[in-house]
Amino acid sequence: MLDPGATQALAGTRFADVRWHASIDSTNRALLEEARAGAPEGVVHVADHQTAGRGRLDRTWEAPAGSSLLVSVLLRPPLGLEEAHLATAVVAVAASDACDEVAGFRPLVKWPNDLVVDDRKLAGILAEVVSVGPRLEAIVVGVGLNVNWPSPLPETLAATATACNHVTGADVDRTALLVRFLQRLDEHYGALCEPGGWRGVLVNERRLSATLGRDVRVELPAGDEVVGRAVEITRDGNLMIETAAGGMRRVSVGDIVHLRPST
Ligand code: BT5
């Protein structure tokens, strides 16, 4: 349950219908099912704990109970399937804004959809689409954001992850983060739904990118890789890599390794 202050803060936004679960298998799974059954835009599921949190490409999302913001939103944007990435981008930007405004630090966006602090993963985003033929019907975007984690982090994540409280040195209010995230999302998503709104989203995404301008190795799902400099994010969300040989490669899905610290 949201407290009355939070409920009031979200009244009048698209995201006033927040359903908070003590435990659920996956907020994305539950909301995707509702999206397929015709639920309206704006429904939000939040969980204290997920028993089967999902990552991309059938991976899992780990989070001790109460440690994280685990939230999924249902959007029905006026976008083509090839532009669905823009809905993920506004979620990433809104989550970064929320950290900045509530916790006082600014995570960057590692392509395609992680929030990072000093190249450590603070949050992951999973977008799942409902489509009919070429038409985008709905998109469920889930965010797992590490808020107050034990120290040290579990061994499996110690080398790669971080949490808000590890960055700031103090616990951060999860509800405040949720409310600010949904308020900022309401603004950024509203702008995206305006004619030509994609332009502003791309400007924000590029501005907050931890990847552009970096030398990267992209691990592709098929097992091969591309090495080069990340030079552009396209309107359809692809990453353009300038390879050492001077050619350009367009990457639509993959995992990025940033090869050198940012300067
Ligand atoms: C993601 O996948 O980063 C998307 C994660 C989305 C999770 C949210 S939680 C709310 C909503 N409901 C769901 O069921 N899911 C969404 P991917 O890029 O595939 O990254 C997954 C990988 O990140 C794992 O294989 C681990 O290596 C690592 N990982 C798992 N848990 C992590 C955590 N808490 N912090 C940082 N890294 C983690």
PDB file of C-alpha atoms and ligand atoms in Angstrom:
ATOM      1  CA  MET A   1       0.000   0.000   0.000  1.00  0.00           C
ATOM      2  CA  LEU A   2       1.159   3.487  -0.793  1.00  0.00           C
ATOM      3  CA  ASP A   3       0.977   5.933   2.099  1.00  0.00           C
ATOM      4  CA  PRO A   4      -1.576   8.776   1.757  1.00  0.00           C
ATOM      5  CA  GLY A   5       1.111  11.364   0.972  1.00  0.00           C
ATOM      6  CA  ALA A   6       2.423   9.281  -1.915  1.00  0.00           C
ATOM      7  CA  THR A   7      -1.083   8.581  -3.190  1.00  0.00           C
ATOM      8  CA  GLN A   8      -1.819  12.292  -3.174  1.00  0.00           C
ATOM      9  CA  ALA A   9       1.466  13.118  -4.922  1.00  0.00           C
ATOM     10  CA  LEU A  10       0.522  10.778  -7.788  1.00  0.00           C
ATOM     11  CA  ALA A  11      -3.108  11.851  -8.098  1.00  0.00           C
ATOM     12  CA  GLY A  12      -3.619  13.507 -11.460  1.00  0.00           C
ATOM     13  CA  THR A  13      -0.682  11.716 -13.102  1.00  0.00           C
ATOM     14  CA  ARG A  14      -1.073   8.760 -15.456  1.00  0.00           C
ATOM     15  CA  PHE A  15       0.387   6.580 -12.731  1.00  0.00           C
ATOM     16  CA  ALA A  16      -2.088   6.943  -9.882  1.00  0.00           C
ATOM     17  CA  ASP A  17      -3.100   3.241  -9.921  1.00  0.00           C
ATOM     18  CA  VAL A  18      -0.234   1.678  -7.943  1.00  0.00           C
ATOM     19  CA  ARG A  19      -0.583  -1.935  -6.771  1.00  0.00           C
ATOM     20  CA  TRP A  20       1.993  -2.877  -4.165  1.00  0.00           C
ATOM     21  CA  HIS A  21       2.758  -6.575  -3.539  1.00  0.00           C
ATOM     22  CA  ALA A  22       4.644  -7.926  -0.536  1.00  0.00           C
ATOM     23  CA  SER A  23       5.756 -10.809  -2.747  1.00  0.00           C
ATOM     24  CA  ILE A  24       5.076 -11.761  -6.345  1.00  0.00           C
ATOM     25  CA  ASP A  25       6.851 -13.871  -8.945  1.00  0.00           C
ATOM     26  CA  SER A  26       7.555 -10.944 -11.301  1.00  0.00           C
ATOM     27  CA  THR A  27       5.921  -7.533 -11.611  1.00  0.00           C
ATOM     28  CA  ASN A  28       6.577  -7.608 -15.363  1.00  0.00           C
ATOM     29  CA  ARG A  29       4.939 -11.017 -15.734  1.00  0.00           C
ATOM     30  CA  ALA A  30       1.831  -9.912 -13.840  1.00  0.00           C
ATOM     31  CA  LEU A  31       1.464  -6.638 -15.709  1.00  0.00           C
ATOM     32  CA  LEU A  32       2.088  -8.199 -19.103  1.00  0.00           C
ATOM     33  CA  GLU A  33      -0.799 -10.571 -18.429  1.00  0.00           C
ATOM     34  CA  GLU A  34      -3.028  -7.599 -17.558  1.00  0.00           C
ATOM     35  CA  ALA A  35      -1.851  -5.707 -20.637  1.00  0.00           C
ATOM     36  CA  ARG A  36      -2.848  -8.652 -22.845  1.00  0.00           C
ATOM     37  CA  ALA A  37      -6.253  -8.703 -21.132  1.00  0.00           C
ATOM     38  CA  GLY A  38      -6.778  -5.011 -21.988  1.00  0.00           C
ATOM     39  CA  ALA A  39      -5.742  -3.148 -18.821  1.00  0.00           C
ATOM     40  CA  PRO A  40      -5.425   0.605 -19.403  1.00  0.00           C
ATOM     41  CA  GLU A  41      -2.252   2.616 -19.671  1.00  0.00           C
ATOM     42  CA  GLY A  42      -0.805   3.742 -16.372  1.00  0.00           C
ATOM     43  CA  VAL A  43      -1.265   0.668 -14.165  1.00  0.00           C
ATOM     44  CA  VAL A  44       1.788   0.221 -11.929  1.00  0.00           C
ATOM     45  CA  HIS A  45       2.906  -2.894 -10.049  1.00  0.00           C
ATOM     46  CA  VAL A  46       5.472  -2.637  -7.276  1.00  0.00           C
ATOM     47  CA  ALA A  47       6.923  -5.451  -5.171  1.00  0.00           C
ATOM     48  CA  ASP A  48       8.941  -5.709  -2.005  1.00  0.00           C
ATOM     49  CA  HIS A  49      10.130  -9.088  -3.209  1.00  0.00           C
ATOM     50  CA  GLN A  50      10.107 -11.089  -6.445  1.00  0.00           C
ATOM     51  CA  THR A  51      10.488 -14.863  -6.465  1.00  0.00           C
ATOM     52  CA  ALA A  52      11.193 -14.995 -10.210  1.00  0.00           C
ATOM     53  CA  GLY A  53      12.457 -11.531 -11.183  1.00  0.00           C
ATOM     54  CA  ARG A  54      13.205 -11.421 -14.880  1.00  0.00           C
ATOM     55  CA  GLY A  55      16.152  -9.933 -16.745  1.00  0.00           C
ATOM     56  CA  ARG A  56      16.610  -9.745 -20.496  1.00  0.00           C
ATOM     57  CA  LEU A  57      17.331 -12.834 -22.578  1.00  0.00           C
ATOM     58  CA  ASP A  58      15.895 -15.202 -19.924  1.00  0.00           C
ATOM     59  CA  ARG A  59      18.261 -14.012 -17.221  1.00  0.00           C
ATOM     60  CA  THR A  60      17.188 -13.476 -13.616  1.00  0.00           C
ATOM     61  CA  TRP A  61      17.012 -10.362 -11.464  1.00  0.00           C
ATOM     62  CA  GLU A  62      18.146 -10.793  -7.869  1.00  0.00           C
ATOM     63  CA  ALA A  63      17.079  -8.606  -4.960  1.00  0.00           C
ATOM     64  CA  PRO A  64      16.748  -9.361  -1.239  1.00  0.00           C
ATOM     65  CA  ALA A  65      13.256  -8.538   0.119  1.00  0.00           C
ATOM     66  CA  GLY A  66      12.809  -4.830   0.802  1.00  0.00           C
ATOM     67  CA  SER A  67      16.165  -3.875  -0.729  1.00  0.00           C
ATOM     68  CA  SER A  68      15.059  -2.509  -4.070  1.00  0.00           C
ATOM     69  CA  LEU A  69      12.584  -0.602  -6.102  1.00  0.00           C
ATOM     70  CA  LEU A  70      10.946  -3.304  -8.217  1.00  0.00           C
ATOM     71  CA  VAL A  71       8.388  -1.573 -10.387  1.00  0.00           C
ATOM     72  CA  SER A  72       6.631  -2.150 -13.708  1.00  0.00           C
ATOM     73  CA  VAL A  73       4.503   0.320 -15.655  1.00  0.00           C
ATOM     74  CA  LEU A  74       2.015  -0.284 -18.457  1.00  0.00           C
ATOM     75  CA  LEU A  75       2.290   2.120 -21.394  1.00  0.00           C
ATOM     76  CA  ARG A  76       0.271   2.293 -24.593  1.00  0.00           C
ATOM     77  CA  PRO A  77       2.360   4.796 -26.571  1.00  0.00           C
ATOM     78  CA  PRO A  78       1.416   6.103 -30.009  1.00  0.00           C
ATOM     79  CA  LEU A  79       4.591   4.577 -31.457  1.00  0.00           C
ATOM     80  CA  GLY A  80       5.451   2.001 -34.068  1.00  0.00           C
ATOM     81  CA  LEU A  81       7.043  -1.263 -32.972  1.00  0.00           C
ATOM     82  CA  GLU A  82      10.402  -0.050 -34.279  1.00  0.00           C
ATOM     83  CA  GLU A  83      10.200   2.934 -31.901  1.00  0.00           C
ATOM     84  CA  ALA A  84       9.338   0.932 -28.773  1.00  0.00           C
ATOM     85  CA  HIS A  85      12.829   1.592 -27.502  1.00  0.00           C
ATOM     86  CA  LEU A  86      11.835   5.227 -26.843  1.00  0.00           C
ATOM     87  CA  ALA A  87       9.437   4.099 -24.111  1.00  0.00           C
ATOM     88  CA  THR A  88      12.322   2.301 -22.413  1.00  0.00           C
ATOM     89  CA  ALA A  89      14.481   5.389 -22.777  1.00  0.00           C
ATOM     90  CA  VAL A  90      11.974   7.640 -20.977  1.00  0.00           C
ATOM     91  CA  VAL A  91      11.833   5.138 -18.119  1.00  0.00           C
ATOM     92  CA  ALA A  92      15.638   5.179 -17.841  1.00  0.00           C
ATOM     93  CA  VAL A  93      15.744   8.981 -17.862  1.00  0.00           C
ATOM     94  CA  ALA A  94      12.953   9.227 -15.258  1.00  0.00           C
ATOM     95  CA  ALA A  95      14.714   6.738 -12.967  1.00  0.00           C
ATOM     96  CA  SER A  96      17.962   8.694 -13.298  1.00  0.00           C
ATOM     97  CA  ASP A  97      16.092  11.935 -12.484  1.00  0.00           C
ATOM     98  CA  ALA A  98      14.555  10.297  -9.398  1.00  0.00           C
ATOM     99  CA  CYS A  99      17.981   9.268  -8.063  1.00  0.00           C
ATOM    100  CA  ASP A 100      19.319  12.737  -8.722  1.00  0.00           C
ATOM    101  CA  GLU A 101      16.424  14.492  -6.982  1.00  0.00           C
ATOM    102  CA  VAL A 102      15.833  12.086  -4.084  1.00  0.00           C
ATOM    103  CA  ALA A 103      19.283  10.624  -3.396  1.00  0.00           C
ATOM    104  CA  GLY A 104      21.530  13.393  -4.737  1.00  0.00           C
ATOM    105  CA  PHE A 105      23.544  11.503  -7.367  1.00  0.00           C
ATOM    106  CA  ARG A 106      23.041  11.136 -11.114  1.00  0.00           C
ATOM    107  CA  PRO A 107      23.287   7.632 -12.631  1.00  0.00           C
ATOM    108  CA  LEU A 108      24.094   7.411 -16.342  1.00  0.00           C
ATOM    109  CA  VAL A 109      22.447   5.126 -18.880  1.00  0.00           C
ATOM    110  CA  LYS A 110      24.530   2.270 -20.178  1.00  0.00           C
ATOM    111  CA  TRP A 111      23.185   1.116 -23.521  1.00  0.00           C
ATOM    112  CA  PRO A 112      20.682  -0.343 -23.942  1.00  0.00           C
ATOM    113  CA  ASN A 113      18.999  -0.116 -20.578  1.00  0.00           C
ATOM    114  CA  ASP A 114      21.098  -0.164 -17.427  1.00  0.00           C
ATOM    115  CA  LEU A 115      21.595   2.670 -14.986  1.00  0.00           C
ATOM    116  CA  VAL A 116      25.195   2.770 -13.845  1.00  0.00           C
ATOM    117  CA  VAL A 117      27.311   4.672 -11.359  1.00  0.00           C
ATOM    118  CA  ASP A 118      31.038   4.553 -12.118  1.00  0.00           C
ATOM    119  CA  ASP A 119      30.298   1.668 -14.483  1.00  0.00           C
ATOM    120  CA  ARG A 120      28.614  -0.381 -11.752  1.00  0.00           C
ATOM    121  CA  LYS A 121      25.043  -1.489 -12.366  1.00  0.00           C
ATOM    122  CA  LEU A 122      22.551   0.321 -10.139  1.00  0.00           C
ATOM    123  CA  ALA A 123      19.427  -0.641 -12.094  1.00  0.00           C
ATOM    124  CA  GLY A 124      18.272  -2.808 -14.965  1.00  0.00           C
ATOM    125  CA  ILE A 125      15.296  -2.196 -17.205  1.00  0.00           C
ATOM    126  CA  LEU A 126      13.247  -4.828 -18.991  1.00  0.00           C
ATOM    127  CA  ALA A 127      10.745  -3.828 -21.677  1.00  0.00           C
ATOM    128  CA  GLU A 128       8.258  -6.421 -22.924  1.00  0.00           C
ATOM    129  CA  VAL A 129       5.975  -5.640 -25.822  1.00  0.00           C
ATOM    130  CA  VAL A 130       2.423  -6.691 -26.689  1.00  0.00           C
ATOM    131  CA  SER A 131       1.909  -6.412 -30.444  1.00  0.00           C
ATOM    132  CA  VAL A 132      -0.685  -7.373 -33.011  1.00  0.00           C
ATOM    133  CA  GLY A 133       0.987  -7.823 -36.369  1.00  0.00           C
ATOM    134  CA  PRO A 134       3.073  -4.690 -36.907  1.00  0.00           C
ATOM    135  CA  ARG A 135       1.089  -2.683 -34.341  1.00  0.00           C
ATOM    136  CA  LEU A 136       2.461  -1.896 -30.878  1.00  0.00           C
ATOM    137  CA  GLU A 137      -0.453  -2.466 -28.495  1.00  0.00           C
ATOM    138  CA  ALA A 138       1.289  -2.025 -25.188  1.00  0.00           C
ATOM    139  CA  ILE A 139       4.659  -2.074 -23.570  1.00  0.00           C
ATOM    140  CA  VAL A 140       5.411  -3.125 -20.012  1.00  0.00           C
ATOM    141  CA  VAL A 141       8.598  -1.563 -18.718  1.00  0.00           C
ATOM    142  CA  GLY A 142      10.059  -2.908 -15.493  1.00  0.00           C
ATOM    143  CA  VAL A 143      12.833  -1.372 -13.433  1.00  0.00           C
ATOM    144  CA  GLY A 144      14.850  -3.094 -10.753  1.00  0.00           C
ATOM    145  CA  LEU A 145      16.776  -0.423  -8.862  1.00  0.00           C
ATOM    146  CA  ASN A 146      19.083  -1.380  -5.999  1.00  0.00           C
ATOM    147  CA  VAL A 147      18.197   0.987  -3.161  1.00  0.00           C
ATOM    148  CA  ASN A 148      19.262  -0.228   0.290  1.00  0.00           C
ATOM    149  CA  TRP A 149      21.477  -3.284  -0.007  1.00  0.00           C
ATOM    150  CA  PRO A 150      23.620  -5.029   2.603  1.00  0.00           C
ATOM    151  CA  SER A 151      27.313  -4.332   2.562  1.00  0.00           C
ATOM    152  CA  PRO A 152      29.202  -6.053   1.120  1.00  0.00           C
ATOM    153  CA  LEU A 153      27.006  -6.987  -1.827  1.00  0.00           C
ATOM    154  CA  PRO A 154      26.419 -10.699  -2.451  1.00  0.00           C
ATOM    155  CA  GLU A 155      29.456 -12.339  -4.013  1.00  0.00           C
ATOM    156  CA  THR A 156      27.816 -12.834  -7.401  1.00  0.00           C
ATOM    157  CA  LEU A 157      27.221  -9.086  -7.814  1.00  0.00           C
ATOM    158  CA  ALA A 158      30.085  -7.615  -5.783  1.00  0.00           C
ATOM    159  CA  ALA A 159      32.318  -6.879  -8.770  1.00  0.00           C
ATOM    160  CA  THR A 160      29.648  -5.398 -11.031  1.00  0.00           C
ATOM    161  CA  ALA A 161      26.768  -3.838  -9.075  1.00  0.00           C
ATOM    162  CA  THR A 162      26.042  -1.020  -6.675  1.00  0.00           C
ATOM    163  CA  ALA A 163      23.094   0.331  -4.688  1.00  0.00           C
ATOM    164  CA  CYS A 164      21.905   3.806  -3.730  1.00  0.00           C
ATOM    165  CA  ASN A 165      22.993   3.407  -0.107  1.00  0.00           C
ATOM    166  CA  HIS A 166      26.458   2.306  -1.226  1.00  0.00           C
ATOM    167  CA  VAL A 167      26.762   5.456  -3.337  1.00  0.00           C
ATOM    168  CA  THR A 168      25.434   7.899  -0.735  1.00  0.00           C
ATOM    169  CA  GLY A 169      26.518   6.228   2.511  1.00  0.00           C
ATOM    170  CA  ALA A 170      22.974   6.409   3.927  1.00  0.00           C
ATOM    171  CA  ASP A 171      19.648   4.660   3.395  1.00  0.00           C
ATOM    172  CA  VAL A 172      17.396   6.129   0.708  1.00  0.00           C
ATOM    173  CA  ASP A 173      13.589   6.289   0.947  1.00  0.00           C
ATOM    174  CA  ARG A 174      12.134   3.783  -1.546  1.00  0.00           C
ATOM    175  CA  THR A 175       8.679   5.338  -1.594  1.00  0.00           C
ATOM    176  CA  ALA A 176      10.113   8.793  -2.269  1.00  0.00           C
ATOM    177  CA  LEU A 177      12.130   7.315  -5.143  1.00  0.00           C
ATOM    178  CA  LEU A 178       9.029   5.590  -6.537  1.00  0.00           C
ATOM    179  CA  VAL A 179       6.909   8.734  -6.379  1.00  0.00           C
ATOM    180  CA  ARG A 180       9.554  10.937  -7.990  1.00  0.00           C
ATOM    181  CA  PHE A 181      10.208   8.303 -10.666  1.00  0.00           C
ATOM    182  CA  LEU A 182       6.509   8.130 -11.590  1.00  0.00           C
ATOM    183  CA  GLN A 183       6.133  11.929 -11.563  1.00  0.00           C
ATOM    184  CA  ARG A 184       9.137  12.385 -13.860  1.00  0.00           C
ATOM    185  CA  LEU A 185       7.971   9.516 -16.047  1.00  0.00           C
ATOM    186  CA  ASP A 186       4.595  11.210 -16.393  1.00  0.00           C
ATOM    187  CA  GLU A 187       6.371  14.316 -17.740  1.00  0.00           C
ATOM    188  CA  HIS A 188       8.889  12.585 -20.017  1.00  0.00           C
ATOM    189  CA  TYR A 189       6.345  10.112 -21.334  1.00  0.00           C
ATOM    190  CA  GLY A 190       3.820  12.900 -21.920  1.00  0.00           C
ATOM    191  CA  ALA A 191       6.458  14.718 -23.989  1.00  0.00           C
ATOM    192  CA  LEU A 192       7.214  11.526 -25.937  1.00  0.00           C
ATOM    193  CA  CYS A 193       3.531  11.185 -26.859  1.00  0.00           C
ATOM    194  CA  GLU A 194       3.486  14.678 -28.424  1.00  0.00           C
ATOM    195  CA  PRO A 195       4.125  14.948 -32.178  1.00  0.00           C
ATOM    196  CA  GLY A 196       7.897  14.890 -32.731  1.00  0.00           C
ATOM    197  CA  GLY A 197       8.400  14.021 -29.042  1.00  0.00           C
ATOM    198  CA  TRP A 198      11.002  11.409 -29.925  1.00  0.00           C
ATOM    199  CA  ARG A 199      13.540  14.172 -30.576  1.00  0.00           C
ATOM    200  CA  GLY A 200      13.621  15.360 -26.963  1.00  0.00           C
ATOM    201  CA  VAL A 201      13.828  11.789 -25.701  1.00  0.00           C
ATOM    202  CA  LEU A 202      16.873  11.103 -27.850  1.00  0.00           C
ATOM    203  CA  VAL A 203      18.502  14.332 -26.670  1.00  0.00           C
ATOM    204  CA  ASN A 204      18.039  13.237 -23.041  1.00  0.00           C
ATOM    205  CA  GLU A 205      19.158   9.698 -23.740  1.00  0.00           C
ATOM    206  CA  ARG A 206      22.331  10.875 -25.463  1.00  0.00           C
ATOM    207  CA  ARG A 207      23.015  13.444 -22.736  1.00  0.00           C
ATOM    208  CA  LEU A 208      22.804  10.784 -20.022  1.00  0.00           C
ATOM    209  CA  SER A 209      24.602   8.060 -21.968  1.00  0.00           C
ATOM    210  CA  ALA A 210      27.485   6.326 -20.213  1.00  0.00           C
ATOM    211  CA  THR A 211      28.278   4.535 -23.472  1.00  0.00           C
ATOM    212  CA  LEU A 212      28.541   7.160 -26.227  1.00  0.00           C
ATOM    213  CA  GLY A 213      32.106   8.207 -26.927  1.00  0.00           C
ATOM    214  CA  ARG A 214      33.503   5.121 -25.184  1.00  0.00           C
ATOM    215  CA  ASP A 215      35.549   2.246 -26.531  1.00  0.00           C
ATOM    216  CA  VAL A 216      33.351  -0.801 -26.086  1.00  0.00           C
ATOM    217  CA  ARG A 217      33.109  -4.486 -26.705  1.00  0.00           C
ATOM    218  CA  VAL A 218      29.585  -5.595 -27.592  1.00  0.00           C
ATOM    219  CA  GLU A 219      28.798  -9.207 -26.847  1.00  0.00           C
ATOM    220  CA  LEU A 220      26.122 -10.284 -29.306  1.00  0.00           C
ATOM    221  CA  PRO A 221      23.483 -12.907 -28.452  1.00  0.00           C
ATOM    222  CA  ALA A 222      24.864 -15.287 -31.115  1.00  0.00           C
ATOM    223  CA  GLY A 223      28.191 -15.376 -29.258  1.00  0.00           C
ATOM    224  CA  ASP A 224      30.322 -13.161 -31.506  1.00  0.00           C
ATOM    225  CA  GLU A 225      31.333  -9.615 -30.650  1.00  0.00           C
ATOM    226  CA  VAL A 226      31.985  -6.156 -32.056  1.00  0.00           C
ATOM    227  CA  VAL A 227      34.787  -3.940 -30.767  1.00  0.00           C
ATOM    228  CA  GLY A 228      35.024  -0.223 -31.466  1.00  0.00           C
ATOM    229  CA  ARG A 229      33.898   3.218 -30.380  1.00  0.00           C
ATOM    230  CA  ALA A 230      30.213   3.858 -29.601  1.00  0.00           C
ATOM    231  CA  VAL A 231      29.357   6.925 -31.643  1.00  0.00           C
ATOM    232  CA  GLU A 232      25.575   7.202 -31.925  1.00  0.00           C
ATOM    233  CA  ILE A 233      22.206   5.969 -30.646  1.00  0.00           C
ATOM    234  CA  THR A 234      19.670   5.970 -33.482  1.00  0.00           C
ATOM    235  CA  ARG A 235      15.983   6.865 -33.304  1.00  0.00           C
ATOM    236  CA  ASP A 236      15.129   3.153 -33.258  1.00  0.00           C
ATOM    237  CA  GLY A 237      17.494   2.545 -30.353  1.00  0.00           C
ATOM    238  CA  ASN A 238      20.371   0.915 -32.189  1.00  0.00           C
ATOM    239  CA  LEU A 239      23.937   1.611 -31.149  1.00  0.00           C
ATOM    240  CA  MET A 240      26.356   2.607 -33.913  1.00  0.00           C
ATOM    241  CA  ILE A 241      29.891   1.345 -33.423  1.00  0.00           C
ATOM    242  CA  GLU A 242      32.860   2.662 -35.372  1.00  0.00           C
ATOM    243  CA  THR A 243      35.174  -0.326 -35.617  1.00  0.00           C
ATOM    244  CA  ALA A 244      38.956  -0.191 -35.544  1.00  0.00           C
ATOM    245  CA  ALA A 245      38.978  -0.945 -39.271  1.00  0.00           C
ATOM    246  CA  GLY A 246      36.931   2.210 -39.800  1.00  0.00           C
ATOM    247  CA  GLY A 247      33.613   0.572 -40.699  1.00  0.00           C
ATOM    248  CA  MET A 248      30.300   1.260 -38.951  1.00  0.00           C
ATOM    249  CA  ARG A 249      28.350  -1.557 -37.276  1.00  0.00           C
ATOM    250  CA  ARG A 250      24.747  -1.195 -36.158  1.00  0.00           C
ATOM    251  CA  VAL A 251      23.887  -3.176 -33.024  1.00  0.00           C
ATOM    252  CA  SER A 252      20.302  -3.771 -31.898  1.00  0.00           C
ATOM    253  CA  VAL A 253      20.745  -6.298 -29.048  1.00  0.00           C
ATOM    254  CA  GLY A 254      23.787  -7.055 -26.967  1.00  0.00           C
ATOM    255  CA  ASP A 255      25.726  -6.591 -23.764  1.00  0.00           C
ATOM    256  CA  ILE A 256      28.254  -3.810 -23.598  1.00  0.00           C
ATOM    257  CA  VAL A 257      31.593  -3.928 -21.879  1.00  0.00           C
ATOM    258  CA  HIS A 258      33.050  -0.442 -21.461  1.00  0.00           C
ATOM    259  CA  LEU A 259      36.730  -0.986 -22.182  1.00  0.00           C
ATOM    260  CA  ARG A 260      38.222   2.061 -20.460  1.00  0.00           C
ATOM    261  CA  PRO A 261      37.042   4.335 -17.707  1.00  0.00           C
ATOM    262  CA  SER A 262      35.246   7.455 -18.928  1.00  0.00           C
ATOM    263  CA  THR A 263      37.421  10.551 -19.015  1.00  0.00           C
TER     264      THR A 263
HETATM  265  C1  BT5 B   1      18.111  -6.360 -16.750  1.00  0.00           C
HETATM  266  O1  BT5 B   1      18.368  -7.507 -17.429  1.00  0.00           O
HETATM  267  O2  BT5 B   1      18.948  -5.608 -16.307  1.00  0.00           O
HETATM  268  C2  BT5 B   1      16.630  -6.098 -16.534  1.00  0.00           C
HETATM  269  C3  BT5 B   1      16.231  -6.251 -15.109  1.00  0.00           C
HETATM  270  C4  BT5 B   1      14.794  -5.831 -14.877  1.00  0.00           C
HETATM  271  C5  BT5 B   1      14.324  -6.172 -13.492  1.00  0.00           C
HETATM  272  C6  BT5 B   1      12.969  -5.602 -13.193  1.00  0.00           C
HETATM  273  S1  BT5 B   1      12.521  -5.760 -11.532  1.00  0.00           S
HETATM  274  C7  BT5 B   1      10.903  -5.281 -11.861  1.00  0.00           C
HETATM  275  C8  BT5 B   1      10.518  -5.938 -13.178  1.00  0.00           C
HETATM  276  N1  BT5 B   1       9.980  -7.273 -12.971  1.00  0.00           N
HETATM  277  C9  BT5 B   1      10.780  -8.222 -13.459  1.00  0.00           C
HETATM  278  O3  BT5 B   1      10.575  -9.446 -13.388  1.00  0.00           O
HETATM  279  N2  BT5 B   1      11.871  -7.659 -14.036  1.00  0.00           N
HETATM  280  C10 BT5 B   1      11.805  -6.205 -13.979  1.00  0.00           C
HETATM  281  P1  BT5 B   1      19.803  -7.914 -17.948  1.00  0.00           P
HETATM  282  O4  BT5 B   1      20.416  -6.776 -18.703  1.00  0.00           O
HETATM  283  O5  BT5 B   1      19.604  -9.212 -18.642  1.00  0.00           O
HETATM  284  O6  BT5 B   1      20.642  -8.109 -16.634  1.00  0.00           O
HETATM  285  C11 BT5 B   1      20.489  -9.261 -15.832  1.00  0.00           C
HETATM  286  C12 BT5 B   1      21.857  -9.543 -15.217  1.00  0.00           C
HETATM  287  O7  BT5 B   1      22.169  -8.512 -14.274  1.00  0.00           O
HETATM  288  C13 BT5 B   1      21.890 -10.844 -14.445  1.00  0.00           C
HETATM  289  O8  BT5 B   1      22.245 -11.924 -15.277  1.00  0.00           O
HETATM  290  C14 BT5 B   1      22.966 -10.562 -13.394  1.00  0.00           C
HETATM  291  O9  BT5 B   1      24.256 -10.744 -13.956  1.00  0.00           O
HETATM  292  C15 BT5 B   1      22.815  -9.083 -13.143  1.00  0.00           C
HETATM  293  N3  BT5 B   1      21.973  -8.788 -11.980  1.00  0.00           N
HETATM  294  C16 BT5 B   1      20.975  -9.526 -11.426  1.00  0.00           C
HETATM  295  N4  BT5 B   1      20.437  -8.904 -10.379  1.00  0.00           N
HETATM  296  C17 BT5 B   1      21.105  -7.712 -10.249  1.00  0.00           C
HETATM  297  C18 BT5 B   1      21.021  -6.621  -9.357  1.00  0.00           C
HETATM  298  N5  BT5 B   1      20.134  -6.566  -8.368  1.00  0.00           N
HETATM  299  N6  BT5 B   1      21.900  -5.580  -9.545  1.00  0.00           N
HETATM  300  C19 BT5 B   1      22.796  -5.567 -10.532  1.00  0.00           C
HETATM  301  N7  BT5 B   1      22.924  -6.587 -11.406  1.00  0.00           N
HETATM  302  C20 BT5 B   1      22.095  -7.652 -11.271  1.00  0.00           C
END
